Short mmCIF file of C-alpha atoms in Angstrom, two decimals:
data_model
loop_
_atom_site.label_atom_id
_atom_site.label_comp_id
_atom_site.label_asym_id
_atom_site.label_seq_id
_atom_site.Cartn_x
_atom_site.Cartn_y
_atom_site.Cartn_z
CA MET A 6 14.36 17.46 -17.47
CA GLU A 7 14.80 17.16 -13.72
CA LEU A 8 11.95 14.75 -13.38
CA SER A 9 13.42 12.51 -16.12
CA LEU A 10 16.79 12.54 -14.59
CA MET A 11 15.25 11.53 -11.23
CA PHE A 12 13.50 8.46 -12.77
CA PHE A 13 16.64 7.59 -14.66
CA ALA A 14 18.81 7.78 -11.55
CA LEU A 15 16.14 5.59 -9.65
CA ILE A 16 16.21 2.91 -12.32
CA VAL A 17 20.02 2.85 -12.47
CA LEU A 18 20.52 2.75 -8.72
CA LEU A 19 18.05 -0.26 -8.44
CA VAL A 20 19.71 -2.13 -11.29
CA ILE A 21 23.18 -1.83 -9.71
CA GLY A 22 21.72 -3.23 -6.45
CA VAL A 23 21.34 -0.10 -4.20
CA PRO A 24 18.75 -0.82 -1.47
CA ILE A 25 15.47 0.66 -2.57
CA ALA A 26 15.26 3.10 0.35
CA TYR A 27 18.44 4.76 -0.46
CA ALA A 28 17.83 4.61 -4.23
CA ILE A 29 14.67 6.56 -3.79
CA GLY A 30 16.32 9.04 -1.33
CA ALA A 31 19.29 9.56 -3.65
CA SER A 32 17.23 10.14 -6.76
CA GLY A 33 15.01 12.66 -4.81
CA ILE A 34 18.27 14.51 -3.79
CA ILE A 35 19.40 14.61 -7.44
CA TYR A 36 16.05 16.13 -8.36
CA MET A 37 16.23 18.82 -5.62
CA LEU A 38 19.88 19.70 -6.56
CA MET A 39 18.90 20.06 -10.26
CA SER A 40 15.60 21.93 -9.74
CA ASN A 41 16.10 24.03 -6.67
CA PRO A 42 18.85 23.39 -4.09
CA THR A 43 16.83 25.13 -1.34
CA PHE A 44 14.48 22.25 -1.45
CA LEU A 45 17.20 20.32 0.42
CA LEU A 46 16.34 22.28 3.55
CA THR A 47 12.99 20.44 3.73
CA PHE A 48 14.55 17.06 3.11
CA PRO A 49 14.78 15.90 6.79
CA GLN A 50 11.27 17.18 7.48
CA ARG A 51 9.63 15.34 4.65
CA VAL A 52 11.51 12.13 5.56
CA TRP A 53 10.26 12.49 9.13
CA SER A 54 6.70 13.06 7.97
CA GLY A 55 6.86 9.78 6.14
CA THR A 56 7.20 7.94 9.39
CA GLU A 57 5.08 10.20 11.73
CA SER A 58 1.86 8.60 11.39
CA PHE A 59 -0.61 6.98 13.90
CA ILE A 60 -1.40 4.32 11.27
CA ILE A 61 2.31 3.23 11.15
CA VAL A 62 2.25 2.54 14.80
CA ALA A 63 -0.13 -0.41 14.06
CA MET A 64 2.49 -1.95 11.74
CA PRO A 65 5.07 -3.11 14.15
CA LEU A 66 2.35 -4.26 16.53
CA PHE A 67 0.62 -6.53 14.03
CA MET A 68 4.00 -8.00 13.19
CA LEU A 69 4.67 -8.65 16.75
CA THR A 70 1.36 -10.31 17.23
CA GLY A 71 2.26 -12.72 14.35
CA GLU A 72 5.61 -13.40 15.93
CA LEU A 73 4.12 -14.04 19.41
CA MET A 74 1.39 -16.35 18.01
CA ASN A 75 3.89 -18.28 15.97
CA HIS A 76 6.14 -18.91 18.97
CA SER A 77 3.25 -19.91 21.13
CA GLY A 78 2.56 -23.11 19.28
CA LEU A 79 -0.34 -21.64 17.39
CA THR A 80 0.77 -22.90 13.92
CA LYS A 81 0.38 -26.69 14.85
CA ARG A 82 -3.04 -25.99 16.51
CA LEU A 83 -4.14 -24.14 13.38
CA ILE A 84 -3.11 -26.97 11.09
CA ASP A 85 -5.01 -29.47 13.40
CA PHE A 86 -8.06 -27.34 13.30
CA SER A 87 -7.84 -27.05 9.60
CA MET A 88 -7.59 -30.71 9.26
CA LEU A 89 -10.73 -31.13 11.17
CA LEU A 90 -12.57 -28.72 8.88
CA VAL A 91 -11.68 -30.42 5.66
CA ARG A 92 -12.21 -34.04 6.86
CA PRO A 93 -15.89 -34.03 6.06
CA VAL A 94 -15.13 -33.46 2.33
CA ARG A 95 -12.37 -35.97 2.42
CA GLY A 96 -9.81 -33.23 2.13
CA GLY A 97 -6.03 -33.81 2.44
CA LEU A 98 -3.09 -31.81 3.58
CA GLY A 99 -3.38 -29.66 0.31
CA GLU A 100 -6.74 -28.21 1.46
CA VAL A 101 -5.49 -28.02 4.95
CA ASN A 102 -2.65 -25.76 3.61
CA VAL A 103 -5.13 -23.39 2.06
CA VAL A 104 -7.56 -23.30 5.08
CA ALA A 105 -4.67 -22.72 7.52
CA SER A 106 -3.29 -19.90 5.38
CA MET A 107 -6.69 -18.14 5.39
CA ILE A 108 -6.86 -18.33 9.14
CA PHE A 109 -3.21 -17.52 9.70
CA GLY A 110 -3.43 -14.60 7.34
CA GLY A 111 -6.07 -13.07 9.78
CA ILE A 112 -3.49 -13.15 12.43
CA SER A 113 -0.10 -12.27 11.00
CA GLY A 114 -1.12 -9.97 8.17
CA SER A 115 1.95 -11.14 6.19
CA SER A 116 2.31 -13.48 3.50
CA VAL A 117 5.94 -14.14 4.00
CA ALA A 118 5.29 -15.06 7.64
CA ASP A 119 2.53 -17.31 6.46
CA THR A 120 5.04 -19.14 4.24
CA SER A 121 7.74 -19.45 6.83
CA ALA A 122 5.36 -20.55 9.67
CA LEU A 123 3.16 -22.98 7.82
CA GLY A 124 5.70 -24.18 5.19
CA SER A 125 8.16 -25.23 7.74
CA ILE A 126 5.60 -27.70 9.16
CA LEU A 127 3.32 -28.58 6.21
CA ILE A 128 5.85 -29.01 3.37
CA PRO A 129 7.90 -31.74 5.19
CA ASP A 130 4.65 -33.17 6.51
CA MET A 131 3.07 -33.40 3.00
CA VAL A 132 6.15 -34.98 1.56
CA LYS A 133 6.21 -37.61 4.31
CA LYS A 134 2.48 -38.41 3.44
CA GLY A 135 3.43 -39.00 -0.21
CA TYR A 136 2.78 -35.71 -1.78
CA PRO A 137 5.31 -34.52 -4.54
CA LYS A 138 7.70 -31.90 -3.01
CA GLY A 139 6.74 -29.53 -5.83
CA PHE A 140 3.14 -29.69 -5.19
CA ALA A 141 3.63 -29.10 -1.46
CA ALA A 142 5.77 -26.17 -2.03
CA GLY A 143 3.63 -24.75 -4.79
CA ILE A 144 0.33 -24.80 -2.74
CA THR A 145 2.12 -23.43 0.25
CA VAL A 146 3.44 -20.27 -1.49
CA ALA A 147 0.28 -19.74 -3.57
CA SER A 148 -1.98 -19.96 -0.45
CA SER A 149 0.23 -17.71 1.55
CA THR A 150 -0.72 -14.79 -0.69
CA ILE A 151 -3.96 -14.70 1.16
CA GLY A 152 -2.00 -13.57 4.17
CA MET A 153 -1.72 -10.05 3.08
CA ILE A 154 -5.33 -9.79 1.61
CA ILE A 155 -7.46 -11.09 4.46
CA PRO A 156 -7.35 -8.46 7.32
CA PRO A 157 -5.39 -7.43 9.25
CA SER A 158 -2.94 -6.61 6.50
CA VAL A 159 0.26 -4.77 6.87
CA PRO A 160 0.45 -3.68 3.28
CA MET A 161 -3.04 -2.19 3.64
CA LEU A 162 -1.77 0.07 6.51
CA MET A 163 0.85 1.40 4.21
CA TYR A 164 -1.64 2.08 1.45
CA ALA A 165 -3.97 3.73 4.07
CA MET A 166 -0.95 6.02 5.03
CA VAL A 167 -0.44 7.13 1.41
CA SER A 168 -4.01 7.35 0.32
CA GLY A 169 -5.68 8.59 3.45
CA ALA A 170 -8.27 5.77 3.16
CA SER A 171 -10.02 4.44 6.28
CA VAL A 172 -8.10 1.46 7.65
CA GLY A 173 -11.31 -0.11 8.84
CA LYS A 174 -13.03 0.18 5.37
CA LEU A 175 -9.84 -1.06 3.66
CA PHE A 176 -9.85 -4.20 5.96
CA LEU A 177 -13.43 -4.98 4.93
CA ALA A 178 -12.55 -4.28 1.33
CA GLY A 179 -9.97 -6.95 1.39
CA LEU A 180 -12.11 -9.53 3.19
CA ILE A 181 -14.22 -10.85 0.29
CA PRO A 182 -11.24 -10.78 -2.16
CA GLY A 183 -9.33 -12.78 0.35
CA ILE A 184 -12.00 -15.35 0.86
CA LEU A 185 -12.49 -15.58 -2.87
CA VAL A 186 -8.82 -16.32 -3.40
CA GLY A 187 -8.94 -18.94 -0.64
CA ALA A 188 -12.21 -20.56 -2.17
CA THR A 189 -10.91 -20.75 -5.68
CA GLN A 190 -7.58 -22.28 -4.51
CA LEU A 191 -9.51 -24.78 -2.40
CA ILE A 192 -11.45 -25.77 -5.46
CA MET A 193 -8.35 -26.12 -7.63
CA THR A 194 -6.57 -28.12 -4.86
CA TYR A 195 -9.48 -30.50 -4.45
CA LEU A 196 -9.78 -31.12 -8.20
CA ILE A 197 -5.89 -31.72 -8.56
CA SER A 198 -5.81 -33.90 -5.33
CA ARG A 199 -8.78 -35.97 -6.50
CA ARG A 200 -7.36 -36.55 -9.97
CA ARG A 201 -3.98 -37.55 -8.71
CA GLY A 202 -5.24 -39.54 -5.74
CA TYR A 203 -3.84 -37.35 -2.90
CA HIS A 204 -6.87 -37.59 -0.74
CA PRO A 205 -6.69 -39.92 2.18
CA GLU A 206 -9.48 -42.39 3.12
CA LYS A 207 -12.00 -40.98 5.48
CA GLU A 208 -11.13 -41.54 9.16
CA LYS A 209 -13.52 -41.86 12.11
CA ILE A 210 -13.59 -38.52 14.12
CA GLU A 211 -12.89 -38.96 17.78
CA TRP A 212 -15.19 -36.35 19.39
CA LYS A 213 -13.06 -35.73 22.49
CA HIS A 214 -10.00 -34.94 20.31
CA ALA A 215 -12.27 -33.03 17.95
CA LEU A 216 -13.56 -30.72 20.79
CA LYS A 217 -10.00 -29.98 22.11
CA VAL A 218 -8.84 -29.13 18.62
CA THR A 219 -11.92 -26.82 18.11
CA LYS A 220 -11.25 -25.16 21.38
CA ASP A 221 -7.64 -24.32 20.60
CA GLY A 222 -8.63 -23.30 16.91
CA SER A 223 -11.40 -21.05 18.14
CA LEU A 224 -9.18 -19.24 20.53
CA ALA A 225 -6.96 -18.30 17.51
CA LEU A 226 -9.97 -17.24 15.38
CA VAL A 227 -10.98 -14.70 18.03
CA MET A 228 -7.96 -12.60 17.02
CA PRO A 229 -8.84 -11.50 13.46
CA LEU A 230 -12.53 -11.13 14.56
CA LEU A 231 -11.36 -8.85 17.51
CA ILE A 232 -9.30 -6.72 15.01
CA ILE A 233 -11.85 -6.48 12.31
CA VAL A 234 -14.77 -5.82 14.43
CA SER A 235 -13.05 -3.16 16.71
CA VAL A 236 -11.66 -1.12 13.70
CA SER A 237 -14.59 -1.41 11.33
CA PHE A 238 -17.20 -0.34 14.01
CA GLY A 239 -15.07 2.41 15.27
CA ILE A 240 -14.50 0.79 18.79
CA ALA A 241 -10.74 1.20 18.43
CA THR A 242 -8.23 2.64 15.97
CA ALA A 243 -6.02 0.37 13.92
CA SER A 244 -3.19 1.12 16.44
CA GLU A 245 -5.36 0.47 19.47
CA SER A 246 -6.67 -2.80 18.07
CA ALA A 247 -3.10 -3.90 17.17
CA GLY A 248 -2.18 -3.29 20.91
CA LEU A 249 -5.23 -5.29 21.99
CA ALA A 250 -4.01 -8.09 19.59
CA VAL A 251 -0.48 -8.16 21.14
CA LEU A 252 -1.99 -8.39 24.66
CA TYR A 253 -4.29 -11.25 23.53
CA ALA A 254 -1.44 -13.06 21.91
CA THR A 255 0.69 -12.66 25.17
CA ILE A 256 -2.16 -13.98 27.38
CA LEU A 257 -2.81 -16.91 24.98
CA GLY A 258 0.92 -17.88 24.64
CA PHE A 259 1.70 -17.64 28.37
CA PHE A 260 -1.43 -18.62 30.31
CA VAL A 261 -3.60 -20.72 27.77
CA TYR A 262 -1.17 -22.61 25.54
CA LYS A 263 1.64 -22.18 28.04
CA GLU A 264 4.28 -22.55 25.24
CA LEU A 265 5.52 -19.04 24.99
CA LYS A 266 8.83 -18.18 26.84
CA TRP A 267 10.46 -14.91 27.65
CA SER A 268 13.58 -15.75 25.53
CA GLU A 269 11.11 -16.11 22.52
CA VAL A 270 9.42 -12.74 23.32
CA LYS A 271 12.88 -11.13 23.20
CA ASN A 272 13.50 -12.84 19.73
CA ALA A 273 10.05 -11.80 18.52
CA LEU A 274 10.66 -8.17 19.49
CA LYS A 275 14.05 -8.00 17.78
CA LYS A 276 12.58 -9.57 14.59
CA THR A 277 9.74 -7.07 14.65
CA PHE A 278 12.10 -4.17 15.23
CA MET A 279 14.33 -5.10 12.22
CA MET A 280 11.38 -5.69 9.83
CA SER A 281 9.45 -2.59 10.82
CA SER A 282 12.37 -0.24 10.83
CA SER A 283 13.26 -1.31 7.31
CA ILE A 284 9.85 -0.55 6.15
CA MET A 285 9.76 2.79 7.92
CA ILE A 286 12.99 3.79 6.25
CA ILE A 287 11.46 3.09 2.87
CA GLY A 288 8.31 5.01 3.85
CA GLY A 289 10.30 8.08 4.96
CA PHE A 290 12.30 8.31 1.68
CA THR A 291 9.39 7.61 -0.43
CA MET A 292 7.58 10.77 0.98
CA ILE A 293 10.17 12.63 -0.81
CA PHE A 294 9.26 10.91 -4.08
CA THR A 295 5.59 11.69 -3.36
CA TRP A 296 6.18 15.21 -2.70
CA ILE A 297 8.12 15.66 -5.95
CA LEU A 298 5.38 13.94 -8.00
CA ALA A 299 2.86 16.33 -6.43
CA VAL A 300 4.99 19.43 -7.14
CA GLU A 301 5.51 18.38 -10.70
CA GLN A 302 1.76 17.41 -11.08
CA VAL A 303 2.51 14.04 -12.60
CA PRO A 304 -0.78 12.21 -11.74
CA ALA A 305 -2.79 15.13 -13.19
CA ALA A 306 -0.72 15.12 -16.41
CA ILE A 307 -1.15 11.34 -16.78
CA GLY A 308 -4.88 11.58 -16.13
CA ALA A 309 -5.36 14.47 -18.59
CA PHE A 310 -3.33 12.52 -21.27
CA LEU A 311 -5.60 9.39 -20.80
CA MET A 312 -8.78 11.30 -20.90
CA ASP A 313 -7.86 13.37 -23.88
CA SER A 314 -7.02 10.08 -25.68
CA ASN A 315 -10.47 8.81 -25.30
CA ILE A 316 -9.24 5.44 -23.96
CA PRO A 317 -12.13 3.40 -22.54
CA ALA A 318 -12.16 2.87 -18.81
CA TRP A 319 -11.98 -0.92 -19.01
CA MET A 320 -8.78 -0.69 -21.08
CA VAL A 321 -7.27 1.70 -18.45
CA PHE A 322 -8.31 -0.64 -15.64
CA LEU A 323 -6.85 -3.74 -17.49
CA PHE A 324 -3.64 -1.73 -17.92
CA LEU A 325 -3.59 -1.10 -14.29
CA ASP A 326 -3.69 -4.83 -13.59
CA ILE A 327 -0.85 -5.36 -15.92
CA ILE A 328 1.39 -2.72 -14.44
CA ILE A 329 0.82 -3.94 -10.95
CA LEU A 330 1.70 -7.51 -11.90
CA LEU A 331 4.84 -6.37 -13.71
CA LEU A 332 6.16 -4.09 -11.03
CA GLY A 333 5.28 -6.85 -8.35
CA THR A 334 7.56 -9.10 -10.13
CA PHE A 335 10.64 -6.88 -9.64
CA LEU A 336 9.75 -4.80 -6.61
CA ASP A 337 8.83 -5.83 -3.06
CA VAL A 338 5.27 -4.98 -1.77
CA THR A 339 5.87 -1.99 0.51
CA PRO A 340 8.04 0.12 -1.80
CA CYS A 341 5.63 -0.81 -4.78
CA ILE A 342 2.56 0.51 -2.73
CA LEU A 343 4.38 3.62 -1.67
CA LEU A 344 5.72 4.42 -5.20
CA ILE A 345 2.82 3.76 -7.47
CA SER A 346 -0.19 4.76 -5.37
CA PRO A 347 0.45 8.51 -5.38
CA ILE A 348 0.77 8.33 -9.19
CA LEU A 349 -1.97 5.90 -10.26
CA LEU A 350 -4.69 6.44 -7.58
CA PRO A 351 -5.66 10.04 -8.77
CA VAL A 352 -5.53 8.76 -12.38
CA MET A 353 -7.96 5.89 -11.54
CA GLN A 354 -10.17 8.28 -9.57
CA GLN A 355 -10.70 10.23 -12.65
CA PHE A 356 -12.08 7.13 -14.46
CA GLY A 357 -14.47 6.50 -11.47
CA MET A 358 -12.65 3.99 -9.48
CA ASN A 359 -13.05 4.21 -5.57
CA GLU A 360 -9.91 4.43 -3.50
CA LEU A 361 -11.09 1.31 -1.55
CA GLN A 362 -11.34 -0.64 -4.80
CA PHE A 363 -8.05 0.56 -5.98
CA GLY A 364 -6.56 -0.62 -2.56
CA ALA A 365 -8.07 -4.13 -3.00
CA ILE A 366 -6.59 -4.29 -6.50
CA ILE A 367 -3.21 -3.31 -5.64
CA ILE A 368 -2.99 -5.65 -2.60
CA VAL A 369 -4.25 -8.58 -4.53
CA GLY A 370 -2.02 -7.83 -7.58
CA LEU A 371 1.03 -7.34 -5.44
CA ALA A 372 0.38 -10.57 -3.50
CA ILE A 373 0.84 -12.27 -6.72
CA GLY A 374 4.21 -10.71 -7.07
CA LEU A 375 5.35 -12.53 -3.99
CA VAL A 376 5.17 -15.80 -5.75
CA THR A 377 6.66 -14.79 -9.15
CA PRO A 378 10.55 -14.86 -9.93
CA PRO A 379 12.98 -13.29 -9.84
CA VAL A 380 12.30 -11.31 -6.55
CA GLY A 381 9.28 -13.26 -5.04
CA MET A 382 9.87 -13.31 -1.22
CA CYS A 383 7.56 -16.21 -0.63
CA LEU A 384 9.27 -18.25 -3.33
CA ASN A 385 12.61 -17.78 -1.75
CA VAL A 386 11.39 -18.68 1.65
CA ALA A 387 9.73 -21.94 0.40
CA SER A 388 12.80 -22.63 -1.85
CA LYS A 389 15.05 -22.68 1.34
CA ILE A 390 12.53 -24.96 3.21
CA CYS A 391 12.11 -27.51 0.46
CA ARG A 392 15.55 -27.12 -1.22
CA MET A 393 14.05 -26.61 -4.67
CA ASP A 394 15.06 -23.73 -7.02
CA ILE A 395 12.50 -20.93 -7.27
CA VAL A 396 11.68 -21.57 -10.83
CA SER A 397 10.54 -25.22 -10.02
CA VAL A 398 8.57 -23.93 -7.06
CA PHE A 399 6.84 -21.30 -9.39
CA ARG A 400 5.88 -23.92 -11.89
CA SER A 401 4.22 -26.13 -9.26
CA ALA A 402 2.26 -22.95 -7.89
CA ALA A 403 1.18 -21.79 -11.34
CA PRO A 404 -2.20 -23.50 -11.37
CA PHE A 405 -3.06 -21.87 -8.03
CA ILE A 406 -1.73 -18.49 -8.93
CA ILE A 407 -4.28 -18.51 -11.90
CA CYS A 408 -6.91 -18.35 -9.14
CA ASN A 409 -5.34 -15.14 -7.75
CA VAL A 410 -5.33 -13.63 -11.22
CA ILE A 411 -9.01 -14.52 -11.73
CA VAL A 412 -9.94 -12.76 -8.42
CA LEU A 413 -7.85 -9.70 -9.46
CA VAL A 414 -9.74 -9.36 -12.74
CA GLY A 415 -12.92 -9.78 -10.87
CA ILE A 416 -12.42 -7.08 -8.30
CA THR A 417 -11.25 -4.86 -11.06
CA PHE A 418 -14.39 -5.03 -13.17
CA VAL A 419 -16.90 -5.96 -10.40
CA PRO A 420 -16.55 -3.09 -7.82
CA ALA A 421 -19.06 -4.62 -5.36
CA LEU A 422 -16.60 -7.40 -4.52
CA SER A 423 -14.55 -4.92 -2.65
CA LEU A 424 -17.03 -2.06 -1.92
CA TRP A 425 -20.19 -4.10 -0.78
CA LEU A 426 -19.01 -4.76 2.76
CA PRO A 427 -17.63 -1.30 3.43
CA SER A 428 -20.83 0.17 2.21
CA ILE A 429 -23.06 -1.74 4.58
CA ILE A 430 -21.04 -1.44 7.70
#
């Protein structure tokens, strides 16, 4: 009875527009009042435990790294470097968009930051070069989903906090799926661009310019390699590697590119503070929710029901994909991870799914939610940049989103796609 009332209260509060952190906290208080009012004494302690984690320290640092690199002129350099990479195959700005997202994703760890940084430059540039505005916006939002899949990934840190999985292994588990999303989107972009005549004529490469572009691009590529190698091989923790990334971004911005200013550092710190604090508030209140589910043994009950029903594992896994896609349509990434991981992870483990594979599935699935209406954060950002409604942007992005869905199904039914790298390193 109390549990049903808690879920009902949560749904009602979300429907009427209460911020998700306070909706979760209020529904948890309602449960405690109905079940055992003495539980309220532990409320502050459990909220605090939701934010008291060494893993969470890495989150604002990775966010700050992305902001600093964005202010230091990195975005334009990455676009130039991506253009150099796709020229040999007569690639155009569509392919550049995907390649730049793959590289930028390895720096910022955020799909929304990817859309904002790359979209503000590439969408107007693509329109100027003759690409339809819808195509430019669609490929931008679709390719930005790679940002939270390729390590480092802020959502993966949140999942690691809830699941207890190794951050280094999670980063490796997301690497192949992220590359696959990028590769399939590149193929789709090439085919569409070739059919519609978007590809430019081949230009002669000026080697002096090419060397400069390669140098600037290579300096940016060091960042994700530094993070992945240091965390995966145990050289540094996630928090320590994030601190190294901030230091590297600062040195690059001030002394190499020489475009970073102290006023921009102040703005980056302010933006990072606002973003990370909102996520930590959600994390704190979600710990109440997780504790209640553990007390009521909800995951065990769901698992027992599915096992007794003799439902084949493949149907359960397919159902998992559908649930993630549906929830991602209405909820933002962080609350979704924090809410459904404690419920569904133990259930999937009973059917033989590894926690790393589950992490890869939930990250890839929720990335799709960022580009599906009505909530899609990346859709909203791109909509403001190109001044199109989100439904039109979504229609243009649909062919590329299919690539994400194919990869999602692949990592669900082929565990090696997410488990092979962590197993050999």
